[in-house]
Amino acid sequence: PYGEALRCVLQVRTGEEEKGMDGFRHLAEAYPDDGHLNLNWAFQCARSGRWADSAGVCRHVLELEPDHRQAKLLLAESLSRLDQPEEAIQLLFDLVHASGGDRKKAQELHQMAQKLNETIIQQREPLYRENPTDTDSALKLGWCYLQNDREADALEICRSVDPKQADPYDYHS
C-alpha cells in the first residue's frame, strides 16, 4: 500500500488534492490497522487544512498505538487549530511526562503548551472579568496562569475563589 500512498501524496502536492485525499481514504479503509499509513493520511489532511479529518485519523492511530508520539503531536496541533486548546495542552503535557528525561524535548513541548495557554487566557480573561463568581472558569484561568509561570496572577485567582485562602508561602506551626 505504500506505493499507492506515495502516489496519493504526489497527487495532493501537484494539484490533484481531492483525488489524492480520496485515494488515502480508500487506503485507510482497506488497511485500517496500519498506523503508519493512517498517520500519513492525517499529515496530508493537516497539510490541506482539514483539521477535523486530521484529528479523527490521529485518534484512530492512537486507538491502534496509544503511545504514538507523532500522532499525539499532530492531534494536539489539529485540536489547537479547531479551537480546542485545552485538550491539545493535555496531550502536550502527556508527551512532556513521557519524554524520558529529554530536557530539550520536554522544554519544546512545554513552550508549545504555554502558547496554547495564552490562547485560553485571552479567551477566559474577559469571561472572568464579566463573571468573577464562575468558580470553574476562574480555576481554569488560574491553572493556565500557573502553567505559564504567572504565579501572582494564579494566586489572585485562587484568592478570588476563596478569599480565606492562605498564602501558600505562609507556614504556621
Backbone as numpy.savetxt, mean C-alpha at the origin, in Angstrom:
# Nx Ny Nz CAx CAy CAz Cx Cy Cz
3.96 -20.89 -21.60 3.15 -19.67 -21.60 4.00 -18.39 -21.60
5.29 -18.53 -21.28 6.10 -17.31 -21.14 6.41 -16.65 -22.48
6.49 -17.44 -23.54 6.65 -16.86 -24.86 5.42 -16.05 -25.25
4.26 -16.60 -24.91 3.00 -15.89 -25.18 2.92 -14.62 -24.32
3.40 -14.71 -23.08 3.39 -13.53 -22.20 4.30 -12.44 -22.76
5.45 -12.84 -23.31 6.35 -11.86 -23.92 5.67 -11.17 -25.09
4.96 -11.93 -25.90 4.22 -11.34 -27.01 3.20 -10.33 -26.50
2.53 -10.66 -25.42 1.52 -9.75 -24.83 2.18 -8.47 -24.34
3.34 -8.60 -23.70 4.08 -7.41 -23.23 4.43 -6.52 -24.41
4.92 -7.12 -25.47 5.29 -6.34 -26.66 4.08 -5.67 -27.28
2.96 -6.36 -27.29 1.74 -5.75 -27.83 1.34 -4.53 -26.99
1.40 -4.68 -25.69 1.03 -3.56 -24.81 1.95 -2.38 -25.05
3.24 -2.64 -25.22 4.23 -1.57 -25.36 4.31 -0.96 -26.76
3.71 -1.63 -27.73 3.82 -1.12 -29.11 2.49 -0.66 -29.68
1.55 -0.30 -28.80 0.32 0.30 -29.28 -0.86 -0.63 -29.43
-0.67 -1.90 -29.15 -1.79 -2.84 -29.21 -2.17 -3.25 -27.79
-2.42 -2.24 -26.97 -2.63 -2.48 -25.54 -3.79 -3.42 -25.26
-4.93 -3.18 -25.87 -6.11 -4.03 -25.60 -5.85 -5.48 -25.99
-5.22 -5.66 -27.12 -4.92 -7.02 -27.57 -3.96 -7.71 -26.60
-2.95 -7.00 -26.16 -1.99 -7.56 -25.21 -2.63 -7.86 -23.86
-3.48 -6.95 -23.38 -4.13 -7.17 -22.09 -5.12 -8.33 -22.17
-5.81 -8.46 -23.29 -6.70 -9.62 -23.47 -5.89 -10.92 -23.47
-4.72 -10.87 -24.11 -3.85 -12.04 -24.10 -3.43 -12.43 -22.70
-3.06 -11.44 -21.89 -2.71 -11.71 -20.49 -3.89 -12.30 -19.74
-5.06 -11.74 -19.96 -6.26 -12.23 -19.28 -6.49 -13.71 -19.60
-6.33 -14.07 -20.88 -6.51 -15.47 -21.29 -5.43 -16.36 -20.69
-4.20 -15.86 -20.63 -3.12 -16.65 -20.02 -3.39 -16.88 -18.54
-3.86 -15.85 -17.87 -4.15 -15.98 -16.43 -5.28 -16.99 -16.20
-6.25 -17.00 -17.09 -7.33 -17.98 -16.97 -6.82 -19.39 -17.24
-5.89 -19.53 -18.18 -5.35 -20.84 -18.53 -4.36 -21.34 -17.48
-3.66 -20.41 -16.82 -2.63 -20.77 -15.83 -2.88 -20.00 -14.53
-3.99 -20.27 -13.86 -4.34 -19.48 -12.68 -3.38 -19.67 -11.50
-2.64 -20.77 -11.48 -1.73 -21.03 -10.36 -0.30 -20.60 -10.63
-0.07 -19.91 -11.72 1.28 -19.44 -12.06 1.45 -18.02 -11.53
2.04 -17.90 -10.36 2.22 -16.59 -9.73 3.06 -15.65 -10.56
4.12 -16.17 -11.19 5.00 -15.31 -11.99 4.25 -14.72 -13.18
3.50 -15.54 -13.86 2.73 -15.08 -15.01 1.68 -14.05 -14.59
0.98 -14.33 -13.50 -0.05 -13.41 -13.02 0.57 -12.10 -12.55
1.73 -12.16 -11.89 2.38 -10.92 -11.45 2.82 -10.09 -12.65
3.26 -10.74 -13.71 3.61 -10.02 -14.94 2.39 -9.27 -15.47
1.24 -9.92 -15.44 0.00 -9.28 -15.88 -0.30 -8.09 -14.97
-0.13 -8.26 -13.67 -0.40 -7.16 -12.73 0.50 -5.96 -13.04
1.76 -6.22 -13.35 2.67 -5.12 -13.71 2.20 -4.41 -14.98
1.71 -5.17 -15.94 1.22 -4.55 -17.17 -0.04 -3.72 -16.89
-0.89 -4.22 -16.01 -2.08 -3.45 -15.63 -1.66 -2.13 -15.00
-0.69 -2.19 -14.09 -0.22 -0.97 -13.43 0.40 -0.02 -14.44
1.20 -0.56 -15.32 1.86 0.26 -16.34 0.83 0.97 -17.21
-0.33 0.34 -17.40 -1.40 0.93 -18.21 -2.36 1.78 -17.39
-2.07 1.93 -16.10 -2.93 2.74 -15.24 -4.21 2.05 -14.82
-4.27 0.75 -14.98 -5.44 -0.04 -14.57 -5.20 -0.53 -13.14
-5.28 0.39 -12.21 -4.89 0.12 -10.83 -5.81 -0.89 -10.16
-7.09 -0.85 -10.42 -8.00 -1.82 -9.80 -7.70 -3.23 -10.29
-7.44 -3.37 -11.59 -7.08 -4.68 -12.13 -5.75 -5.15 -11.53
-4.80 -4.24 -11.44 -3.50 -4.59 -10.87 -3.67 -5.08 -9.43
-4.46 -4.37 -8.65 -4.68 -4.76 -7.25 -5.33 -6.14 -7.17
-6.33 -6.38 -8.01 -7.00 -7.67 -8.00 -6.07 -8.82 -8.35
-5.24 -8.63 -9.36 -4.30 -9.68 -9.76 -3.25 -9.88 -8.67
-2.78 -8.80 -8.06 -1.81 -8.93 -6.96 -2.41 -9.71 -5.80
-3.66 -9.44 -5.49 -4.31 -10.19 -4.40 -4.36 -11.69 -4.74
-4.60 -11.99 -6.01 -4.62 -13.40 -6.43 -3.22 -14.02 -6.25
-2.19 -13.29 -6.66 -0.82 -13.80 -6.50 -0.53 -14.04 -5.02
-0.99 -13.13 -4.17 -0.73 -13.29 -2.73 -1.53 -14.45 -2.14
-2.64 -14.81 -2.75 -3.35 -16.03 -2.32 -2.48 -17.25 -2.63
-1.79 -17.20 -3.76 -0.91 -18.31 -4.15 0.38 -18.33 -3.34
0.94 -17.14 -3.14 2.22 -17.00 -2.45 2.11 -15.83 -1.46
1.65 -16.09 -0.24 1.35 -15.02 0.72 2.53 -14.09 1.06
3.74 -14.55 0.88 4.90 -13.73 1.24 5.60 -13.11 0.03
4.94 -13.10 -1.10 5.57 -12.60 -2.33 5.80 -11.09 -2.21
7.06 -10.71 -2.08 7.44 -9.32 -1.82 7.02 -8.38 -2.94
7.29 -8.75 -4.19 6.96 -7.87 -5.32 5.45 -7.69 -5.44
4.70 -8.74 -5.18 3.24 -8.62 -5.26 2.73 -7.66 -4.18
3.33 -7.72 -2.99 2.92 -6.80 -1.92 3.27 -5.37 -2.27
4.47 -5.16 -2.83 4.86 -3.80 -3.22 3.95 -3.24 -4.30
3.66 -4.04 -5.30 2.79 -3.57 -6.38 1.36 -3.37 -5.88
0.91 -4.24 -4.99 -0.42 -4.05 -4.41 -0.47 -2.75 -3.61
0.59 -2.47 -2.84 0.63 -1.23 -2.07 0.57 -0.02 -3.00
1.33 -0.06 -4.09 1.29 1.05 -5.05 -0.10 1.18 -5.67
-0.68 0.05 -6.05 -2.01 0.08 -6.67 -3.04 0.65 -5.71
-2.99 0.21 -4.46 -3.95 0.71 -3.47 -3.78 2.20 -3.22
-2.53 2.65 -3.21 -2.32 4.10 -3.01 -2.88 4.88 -4.18
-2.78 4.35 -5.39 -3.34 5.02 -6.57 -4.87 4.97 -6.57
-5.42 3.99 -5.86 -6.87 3.86 -5.75 -7.40 4.59 -4.53
-6.56 5.43 -3.94 -6.93 6.23 -2.77 -7.30 5.35 -1.58
-6.49 4.31 -1.37 -6.64 3.43 -0.22 -5.30 3.36 0.52
-4.81 4.52 0.97 -3.45 4.56 1.53 -3.29 3.78 2.83
-4.35 3.63 3.61 -4.20 2.94 4.89 -3.83 1.47 4.70
-4.49 0.80 3.77 -4.15 -0.60 3.49 -2.77 -0.70 2.85
-2.44 0.27 2.01 -1.11 0.28 1.39 -0.02 0.42 2.45
-0.25 1.29 3.42 0.73 1.48 4.50 0.90 0.18 5.28
-0.19 -0.51 5.56 -0.09 -1.76 6.30 0.77 -2.77 5.56
0.60 -2.85 4.25 1.42 -3.76 3.45 2.90 -3.36 3.53
3.16 -2.06 3.45 4.55 -1.60 3.53 5.17 -1.94 4.88
4.41 -1.76 5.95 4.95 -2.10 7.27 5.12 -3.61 7.43
4.27 -4.40 6.79 4.48 -5.86 6.78 5.81 -6.18 6.10
6.10 -5.48 5.02 7.36 -5.70 4.32 8.55 -5.23 5.15
8.38 -4.13 5.88 9.46 -3.66 6.76 9.78 -4.74 7.79
8.74 -5.31 8.40 8.96 -6.34 9.41 9.59 -7.60 8.82
9.33 -7.86 7.56 9.87 -9.05 6.91 11.19 -8.79 6.19
11.75 -7.59 6.36 12.95 -7.23 5.61 14.20 -7.96 6.07
14.12 -8.68 7.16 15.23 -9.53 7.58 16.49 -8.79 7.95
16.37 -7.63 8.52 17.56 -6.90 8.96 18.20 -6.04 7.89
17.62 -5.99 6.71 18.15 -5.14 5.65 17.72 -3.71 5.95
18.60 -2.98 6.62 18.28 -1.63 7.08 17.93 -0.69 5.93
18.66 -0.81 4.83 18.40 0.09 3.70 17.00 -0.16 3.13
16.66 -1.42 2.96 15.33 -1.75 2.41 14.24 -1.33 3.39
14.46 -1.57 4.68 13.48 -1.18 5.68 13.29 0.34 5.68
14.37 1.09 5.54 14.27 2.55 5.52 13.52 3.03 4.27
13.79 2.42 3.12 13.07 2.78 1.89 11.57 2.54 2.04
11.22 1.39 2.60 9.80 1.07 2.79 9.15 2.02 3.79
9.89 2.34 4.85 9.36 3.27 5.85 9.11 4.65 5.22
10.02 5.08 4.36 9.84 6.37 3.69 8.63 6.35 2.76
8.41 5.22 2.09 7.22 5.10 1.23 5.96 5.20 2.09
5.97 4.54 3.23 4.81 4.59 4.13 4.59 6.01 4.65
5.67 6.72 4.95 5.52 8.09 5.43 4.89 8.99 4.36
5.23 8.78 3.11 4.61 9.56 2.04 3.11 9.28 1.97
2.73 8.02 2.11 1.31 7.69 2.12 0.63 8.28 3.35
1.33 8.28 4.47 0.77 8.90 5.67 0.49 10.38 5.45
1.33 11.05 4.71 1.10 12.47 4.43 -0.22 12.66 3.69
-0.52 11.74 2.80 -1.80 11.79 2.09 -2.96 11.66 3.07
-2.82 10.69 3.97 -3.88 10.49 4.97 -4.00 11.71 5.88
-2.87 12.25 6.29 -2.88 13.43 7.17 -3.60 14.59 6.47
-3.29 14.81 5.20 -3.95 15.90 4.46 -5.46 15.68 4.37
-5.88 14.43 4.29 -7.31 14.12 4.22 -7.98 14.25 5.58
-7.29 13.82 6.62 -7.92 13.73 7.94 -7.84 15.00 8.78
-6.84 15.83 8.55 -6.73 17.05 9.36 -7.97 17.94 9.25
-8.48 18.22 8.04 -9.69 19.03 7.95 -10.89 18.36 8.62
-10.99 17.04 8.49 -12.10 16.33 9.13 -11.98 16.42 10.65
-10.76 16.32 11.14 -10.55 16.42 12.59 -10.90 17.82 13.10
-10.51 18.84 12.34 -10.84 20.21 12.75 -12.35 20.43 12.77
-13.06 19.82 11.81 -14.52 19.95 11.74 -15.21 19.19 12.87
-14.65 18.04 13.24 -15.30 17.20 14.26 -14.24 16.58 15.17
-13.71 17.37 16.11 -12.65 16.85 16.99 -13.13 15.78 17.97
-14.43 15.56 18.07 -14.93 14.53 18.98 -15.01 13.15 18.35
-14.71 13.06 17.06 -14.69 11.76 16.37 -13.41 11.03 16.78
-13.52 10.20 17.80 -12.37 9.53 18.40 -11.63 8.64 17.41
-12.36 7.87 16.64 -11.72 6.95 15.70 -10.87 7.70 14.68
-11.44 8.74 14.12 -10.72 9.55 13.14 -9.51 10.23 13.78
-9.70 10.73 15.01 -8.61 11.41 15.71 -7.46 10.44 15.97
-7.77 9.22 16.39 -6.72 8.26 16.68 -5.97 7.83 15.41
-6.69 7.70 14.31 -6.01 7.37 13.05 -5.07 8.50 12.63
-5.52 9.73 12.81 -4.67 10.87 12.50 -3.45 10.88 13.43
-3.68 10.64 14.71 -2.57 10.59 15.66 -1.56 9.51 15.32
-2.05 8.37 14.89 -1.16 7.27 14.51 -0.30 7.67 13.30
-0.90 8.34 12.34 -0.14 8.81 11.18 0.94 9.80 11.61
0.59 10.71 12.51 1.59 11.64 13.04 2.75 10.88 13.67
2.42 9.89 14.49 3.45 9.14 15.19 4.35 8.40 14.20
3.76 7.78 13.19 4.56 7.05 12.20 5.44 8.00 11.38
5.06 9.26 11.31 5.84 10.24 10.56 6.72 11.09 11.48
6.97 10.57 12.67 7.89 11.22 13.62 7.41 12.61 14.05
6.11 12.78 14.11 5.52 14.04 14.58 4.89 13.77 15.96
5.79 13.48 16.92 5.34 13.07 18.25 4.51 14.13 18.95
4.88 15.40 18.82 4.13 16.47 19.49 2.69 16.53 18.98
2.53 16.40 17.67 1.17 16.40 17.09 0.39 15.17 17.55
1.07 14.02 17.60 0.41 12.79 18.04 -0.03 12.92 19.50
0.82 13.50 20.33 0.48 13.67 21.74 -0.69 14.64 21.90
-0.73 15.68 21.10 -1.85 16.63 21.15 -3.16 15.92 20.83
-3.15 15.07 19.81 -4.33 14.30 19.45 -4.73 13.38 20.61
-3.74 12.72 21.15 -4.00 11.80 22.26 -4.66 12.53 23.42
-4.17 13.70 23.73 -4.75 14.48 24.83 -6.14 15.00 24.47
-6.40 15.26 23.19 -7.74 15.71 22.82 -8.76 14.59 22.99
-8.31 13.36 22.78 -9.19 12.21 22.95 -9.43 11.95 24.44
-8.36 12.07 25.23 -8.47 11.84 26.68 -7.67 12.93 27.39
-8.33 14.03 27.76 -7.64 15.16 28.38 -6.90 14.80 29.67
-7.29 13.73 30.30 -6.63 13.31 31.54 -5.37 12.51 31.26
-5.11 12.27 30.00 -3.97 11.46 29.61 -2.69 12.08 30.13
-1.93 11.29 30.87 -0.65 11.78 31.39 0.36 11.82 30.26
1.29 12.72 30.37 2.39 12.78 29.44 3.17 11.48 29.53
3.44 10.80 28.43 4.13 9.52 28.52 5.53 9.65 29.09
6.05 10.86 29.19 7.38 11.04 29.75 7.33 11.33 31.25
6.15 11.44 31.81 5.99 11.64 33.26 5.87 10.27 33.92
6.78 9.98 34.79 6.71 8.72 35.53 6.55 9.04 37.00
5.69 8.29 37.66 5.45 8.51 39.09 5.70 7.21 39.81
6.33 7.32 40.95 6.59 6.13 41.76 5.45 5.89 42.71
